[in-house]
XYZ file of C-alpha atoms in Angstrom:
360
model
C 0.000 0.000 0.000
C 1.242 3.490 -0.864
C 1.883 5.640 2.187
C 2.339 9.343 2.820
C 5.662 10.518 4.235
C 5.059 14.252 4.028
C 1.810 16.137 3.545
C 0.882 19.765 3.015
C -2.350 21.349 4.198
C -3.422 24.628 2.620
C -6.000 26.243 4.889
C -6.225 25.752 8.646
C -9.916 26.212 9.401
C -12.117 23.540 10.996
C -11.634 21.068 8.123
C -8.001 21.937 7.365
C -7.034 21.620 11.021
C -8.877 18.302 11.178
C -6.749 17.008 8.297
C -3.617 18.237 10.075
C -4.636 16.307 13.201
C -5.367 13.027 11.394
C -2.095 13.184 9.457
C 0.088 14.151 12.423
C -1.442 11.475 14.647
C -0.586 8.906 11.977
C 3.068 9.936 12.306
C 3.152 11.986 9.100
C 5.043 15.278 8.880
C 2.796 18.161 7.830
C 3.538 21.633 6.519
C 0.589 24.021 6.710
C -0.019 27.401 5.139
C -2.797 29.735 6.253
C -2.498 33.551 6.145
C -4.804 33.932 9.164
C -2.671 35.357 12.037
C -4.734 33.180 14.414
C -4.098 29.975 12.442
C -1.470 28.559 14.798
C -3.706 29.044 17.839
C -6.758 27.546 16.104
C -4.857 24.497 14.859
C -3.410 24.046 18.351
C -6.925 23.968 19.850
C -8.041 21.297 17.386
C -4.894 19.273 18.080
C -5.638 19.285 21.823
C -9.046 17.734 21.210
C -7.734 15.255 18.641
C -4.904 14.056 20.905
C -7.381 13.550 23.726
C -9.709 11.494 21.507
C -6.871 9.382 20.091
C -5.423 8.627 23.530
C -8.805 7.251 24.509
C -9.281 5.398 21.231
C -5.839 3.919 20.532
C -5.244 1.945 23.713
C -2.546 -0.079 21.941
C -0.409 3.010 21.499
C 0.131 5.757 18.956
C 2.971 6.345 16.523
C 5.374 9.176 17.198
C 3.493 12.296 16.198
C 4.542 13.876 12.921
C 6.306 17.228 12.860
C 4.141 20.279 12.164
C 5.621 23.251 10.297
C 3.868 26.564 9.664
C 5.039 27.661 6.232
C 5.239 31.250 5.066
C 3.905 30.511 1.580
C 2.068 27.867 -0.421
C 5.282 27.155 -2.340
C 7.164 26.456 0.895
C 4.374 24.264 2.275
C 4.000 21.985 -0.754
C 7.714 21.398 -1.399
C 8.474 17.643 -1.266
C 4.854 16.771 -0.338
C 3.355 13.436 -1.384
C -0.156 14.716 -0.669
C -1.424 18.296 -0.778
C -4.815 18.823 0.888
C -6.525 22.095 -0.036
C -9.178 23.319 2.429
C -9.760 26.997 1.624
C -13.219 28.688 1.647
C -15.833 27.655 -0.930
C -15.204 30.363 -3.547
C -14.322 29.228 -7.033
C -12.109 32.245 -7.716
C -10.121 31.517 -4.546
C -9.918 27.809 -5.368
C -8.525 28.707 -8.816
C -5.872 30.980 -7.356
C -4.764 28.529 -4.668
C -4.834 25.401 -6.853
C -2.837 27.139 -9.593
C -0.146 28.003 -7.053
C -0.161 24.501 -5.573
C 0.094 23.025 -9.056
C 3.043 25.256 -9.947
C 5.124 24.347 -6.880
C 4.143 20.832 -5.760
C 6.259 17.876 -6.926
C 5.065 16.400 -10.228
C 4.068 13.133 -8.557
C 2.129 14.748 -5.680
C -1.573 14.039 -5.355
C -3.715 17.156 -4.875
C -6.923 16.676 -2.903
C -9.568 19.354 -2.411
C -11.821 19.319 0.647
C -14.563 21.200 -1.201
C -18.042 20.222 -0.097
C -19.759 20.961 -3.383
C -17.683 22.372 -6.267
C -17.049 19.977 -9.162
C -13.369 19.108 -9.694
C -13.620 19.899 -13.420
C -14.606 23.469 -12.546
C -11.652 23.841 -10.178
C -9.118 22.178 -12.474
C -9.371 24.823 -15.213
C -6.702 26.868 -13.414
C -4.192 23.991 -13.339
C -1.488 22.954 -15.789
C -1.672 19.359 -14.538
C -5.376 18.753 -13.789
C -4.937 14.993 -14.092
C -3.739 14.787 -10.454
C -6.608 16.711 -8.847
C -9.316 14.856 -6.942
C -12.017 16.005 -4.587
C -11.384 14.378 -1.203
C -14.398 15.569 0.780
C -14.338 14.588 4.479
C -16.800 15.140 7.314
C -16.179 16.927 10.594
C -14.310 15.940 12.734
C -11.911 14.768 10.049
C -9.614 13.090 12.578
C -12.388 10.729 13.765
C -15.025 10.301 11.028
C -13.534 7.923 8.479
C -15.560 8.482 5.298
C -14.041 10.580 2.508
C -15.791 11.112 -0.834
C -13.358 10.799 -3.769
C -14.503 12.559 -6.943
C -12.564 12.796 -10.177
C -13.003 15.471 -12.825
C -13.068 15.197 -16.610
C -9.255 15.244 -16.768
C -8.466 13.310 -13.583
C -6.375 10.239 -14.365
C -7.507 6.826 -13.047
C -4.068 6.559 -11.415
C -4.875 9.608 -9.270
C -8.116 7.997 -8.097
C -6.227 4.800 -7.251
C -3.561 6.795 -5.409
C -6.248 8.653 -3.461
C -7.848 5.371 -2.406
C -4.524 4.114 -1.054
C -3.373 7.336 0.583
C -6.606 7.959 2.500
C -7.087 4.298 3.433
C -3.540 4.320 4.839
C -4.591 6.917 7.430
C -7.616 4.935 8.607
C -10.277 6.403 6.323
C -13.048 4.852 4.224
C -12.646 6.242 0.686
C -15.856 6.086 -1.356
C -15.378 6.875 -5.049
C -18.356 8.789 -6.466
C -19.169 7.328 -9.882
C -20.241 10.532 -11.623
C -19.115 14.106 -11.128
C -21.944 16.135 -9.584
C -22.231 19.266 -7.429
C -22.325 18.570 -3.665
C -21.548 14.887 -4.331
C -23.600 12.439 -2.199
C -23.231 13.216 1.511
C -24.027 16.913 1.328
C -26.975 16.334 -0.997
C -28.515 14.075 1.622
C -27.714 16.516 4.410
C -29.090 19.482 2.445
C -32.401 17.696 1.897
C -32.766 16.994 5.638
C -31.589 20.525 6.529
C -34.114 22.138 4.187
C -37.017 20.206 5.702
C -35.715 20.936 9.214
C -35.757 24.699 8.530
C -39.411 24.498 7.496
C -40.344 22.492 10.616
C -38.728 25.104 12.869
C -40.071 28.097 10.929
C -43.621 26.714 10.963
C -43.464 26.086 14.714
C -43.899 22.307 14.406
C -41.028 21.634 16.793
C -38.011 23.356 18.336
C -34.353 22.920 17.428
C -33.814 20.710 20.478
C -36.893 18.571 19.806
C -35.834 17.977 16.211
C -32.336 16.961 17.339
C -33.851 14.598 19.919
C -35.923 12.847 17.250
C -32.763 12.288 15.217
C -30.375 11.263 17.985
C -32.816 9.044 19.916
C -34.376 7.537 16.792
C -33.283 6.945 13.249
C -29.839 8.509 13.815
C -28.881 5.438 15.846
C -30.022 3.151 13.029
C -28.246 5.190 10.358
C -25.027 5.207 12.398
C -24.576 1.459 11.978
C -26.512 0.449 8.858
C -27.245 3.491 6.748
C -30.558 4.062 4.989
C -31.177 1.191 2.583
C -30.145 -1.676 4.841
C -32.378 -0.266 7.588
C -35.306 -0.094 5.169
C -34.614 -3.619 3.949
C -35.193 -4.854 7.509
C -38.364 -2.724 7.707
C -39.739 -4.805 4.833
C -39.698 -7.903 7.027
C -38.968 -11.311 5.557
C -39.960 -10.086 2.089
C -37.135 -7.557 2.225
C -36.661 -4.391 0.191
C -39.203 -5.226 -2.510
C -41.979 -5.402 0.078
C -40.803 -2.198 1.747
C -40.841 -0.353 -1.596
C -44.354 -1.615 -2.377
C -45.640 -0.685 1.071
C -44.103 2.764 1.461
C -43.500 3.820 -2.154
C -46.893 5.560 -2.458
C -45.835 7.936 0.364
C -43.493 9.627 -2.095
C -46.482 11.242 -3.798
C -47.999 12.507 -0.550
C -47.398 16.172 0.415
C -45.280 15.317 3.454
C -42.189 17.386 2.716
C -41.301 20.741 1.191
C -38.105 19.599 -0.465
C -38.805 21.552 -3.649
C -39.451 24.744 -1.740
C -37.161 26.804 0.493
C -38.196 29.066 3.389
C -37.134 32.675 2.923
C -33.674 32.953 4.417
C -34.061 36.234 6.312
C -33.025 37.733 9.654
C -36.214 36.491 11.282
C -35.432 32.848 10.444
C -31.792 33.223 11.480
C -32.782 34.811 14.799
C -35.322 32.045 15.471
C -32.854 29.228 14.817
C -29.959 30.936 16.617
C -32.036 31.729 19.726
C -33.297 28.158 20.036
C -29.794 26.793 19.446
C -28.382 29.099 22.155
C -31.046 27.902 24.584
C -30.327 24.266 23.706
C -26.556 24.475 24.261
C -26.014 27.437 26.595
C -24.464 25.263 29.341
C -21.572 24.110 27.111
C -18.827 25.990 25.298
C -17.913 24.986 21.741
C -14.763 23.233 23.005
C -16.837 21.298 25.575
C -19.292 20.266 22.854
C -16.360 19.097 20.708
C -15.079 16.924 23.554
C -18.552 15.462 24.149
C -18.938 14.801 20.401
C -15.534 13.085 20.207
C -16.227 10.913 23.261
C -19.593 9.871 21.829
C -18.105 9.027 18.423
C -15.330 6.923 19.951
C -17.875 5.126 22.170
C -20.207 4.386 19.239
C -17.355 3.068 17.090
C -16.031 0.992 19.992
C -19.500 -0.473 20.561
C -19.844 -1.312 16.852
C -16.354 -2.808 17.022
C -17.603 -5.401 19.527
C -20.460 -6.551 17.282
C -20.403 -9.705 15.149
C -18.564 -11.701 17.815
C -15.849 -9.085 18.150
C -15.109 -8.799 14.420
C -16.919 -5.476 14.259
C -19.728 -4.129 12.117
C -19.520 -1.253 9.621
C -17.573 1.663 11.065
C -16.728 -0.566 14.052
C -14.829 -3.072 11.900
C -12.868 -0.250 10.257
C -12.264 1.288 13.699
C -10.775 -1.988 14.987
C -8.425 -2.166 11.991
C -7.397 1.477 12.435
C -6.639 1.089 16.137
C -4.519 -2.000 15.369
C -2.751 -0.043 12.616
C -1.966 2.815 15.021
C -0.603 0.308 17.534
C 1.690 -1.243 14.909
C 2.911 2.204 13.898
C 3.565 3.004 17.570
C 5.811 -0.054 17.877
C 7.630 0.535 14.610
C 10.513 3.024 14.435
C 9.987 5.612 11.724
C 12.389 5.237 8.807
C 12.354 7.903 6.117
C 12.197 7.055 2.433
C 15.672 8.591 2.041
C 17.072 6.234 4.684
C 15.330 3.257 3.079
C 16.806 4.221 -0.293
C 20.279 4.633 1.210
C 20.128 1.134 2.692
C 18.866 -0.323 -0.580
C 21.633 1.304 -2.639
C 24.488 0.762 -0.172
C 27.165 -1.362 -1.902
C 27.602 -4.759 -0.354
C 31.013 -6.000 0.652
C 32.413 -8.592 -1.693
C 32.475 -12.061 -0.226
C 36.027 -13.270 0.534
C 37.477 -15.451 -2.217
C 37.534 -19.107 -1.410
C 40.955 -20.713 -1.355
C 41.372 -24.042 -3.017
C 42.479 -26.872 -0.823
C 45.763 -28.396 -1.838
């Protein structure tokens, strides 16, 4: 399996810092560039939470943490990188500017992954001289714990780049899912946007509060989705007849006026104030950092519980979690040897064997 020795992260916001944490905690050196004067502090805060979660998760030990360098330019950050992960704000003009600079200075064999949550790679690649190595690698927050990453190729992305992406992201404990056709917002965010749109209507129309809606998700179908997803859950709902029976029984509901998915509530100050006020009331006892710690503890606990299913082999994210924890333990026990050192050993001339003397 191909592995990453050095990575570069361009952008140190919530997602960029999450990538930094996952890479560093896998023992990979990372150079980061972010012009925000607060970037170092923000990344440090994310690292504190990630280290805490990994210490709880990886009871078999962790590899020696990679070295983090704050670069003064994109060119400095991407020098000698095997993987460059771009995580700048979702503006196409900014993506063009940043990707063009990455492309100009990154090694020719470096994979370039964009964390964009919705822009098609073909649209971003127009600013690049070597678009064949660009893939979308869209993660979910927190990047250092949630394993799924959507891999999307553009019109000019080479199959070799997709294959490299699969190996690179799998090597750091992730679950790469290659999206078969290029489409805006990919798969995960399209599903989330549909649920979010309906949720805004339910709050605006006074059907429920923010907290009540969250309770319905986290005490109900969210638990089912966490370990089986949507279609496998519905297959079970069809009973012994399976999915075909479920589709026949509940298919007619699709024509009923249950949702407003083709309509959007007016996004005005009144709606924002309503949502924000209810959210403040729901979470006023916790700071954002406290909520992050609670979230991380819950995610580790859920994955650990799923890891004990199927007679200890694990189920879904739990099986992947077990493999990742074992991988971290092996890395912890293995001294880190750079590619340069490996090459030096491989090319070191061997001493000639002493000539045998003939017996008289």
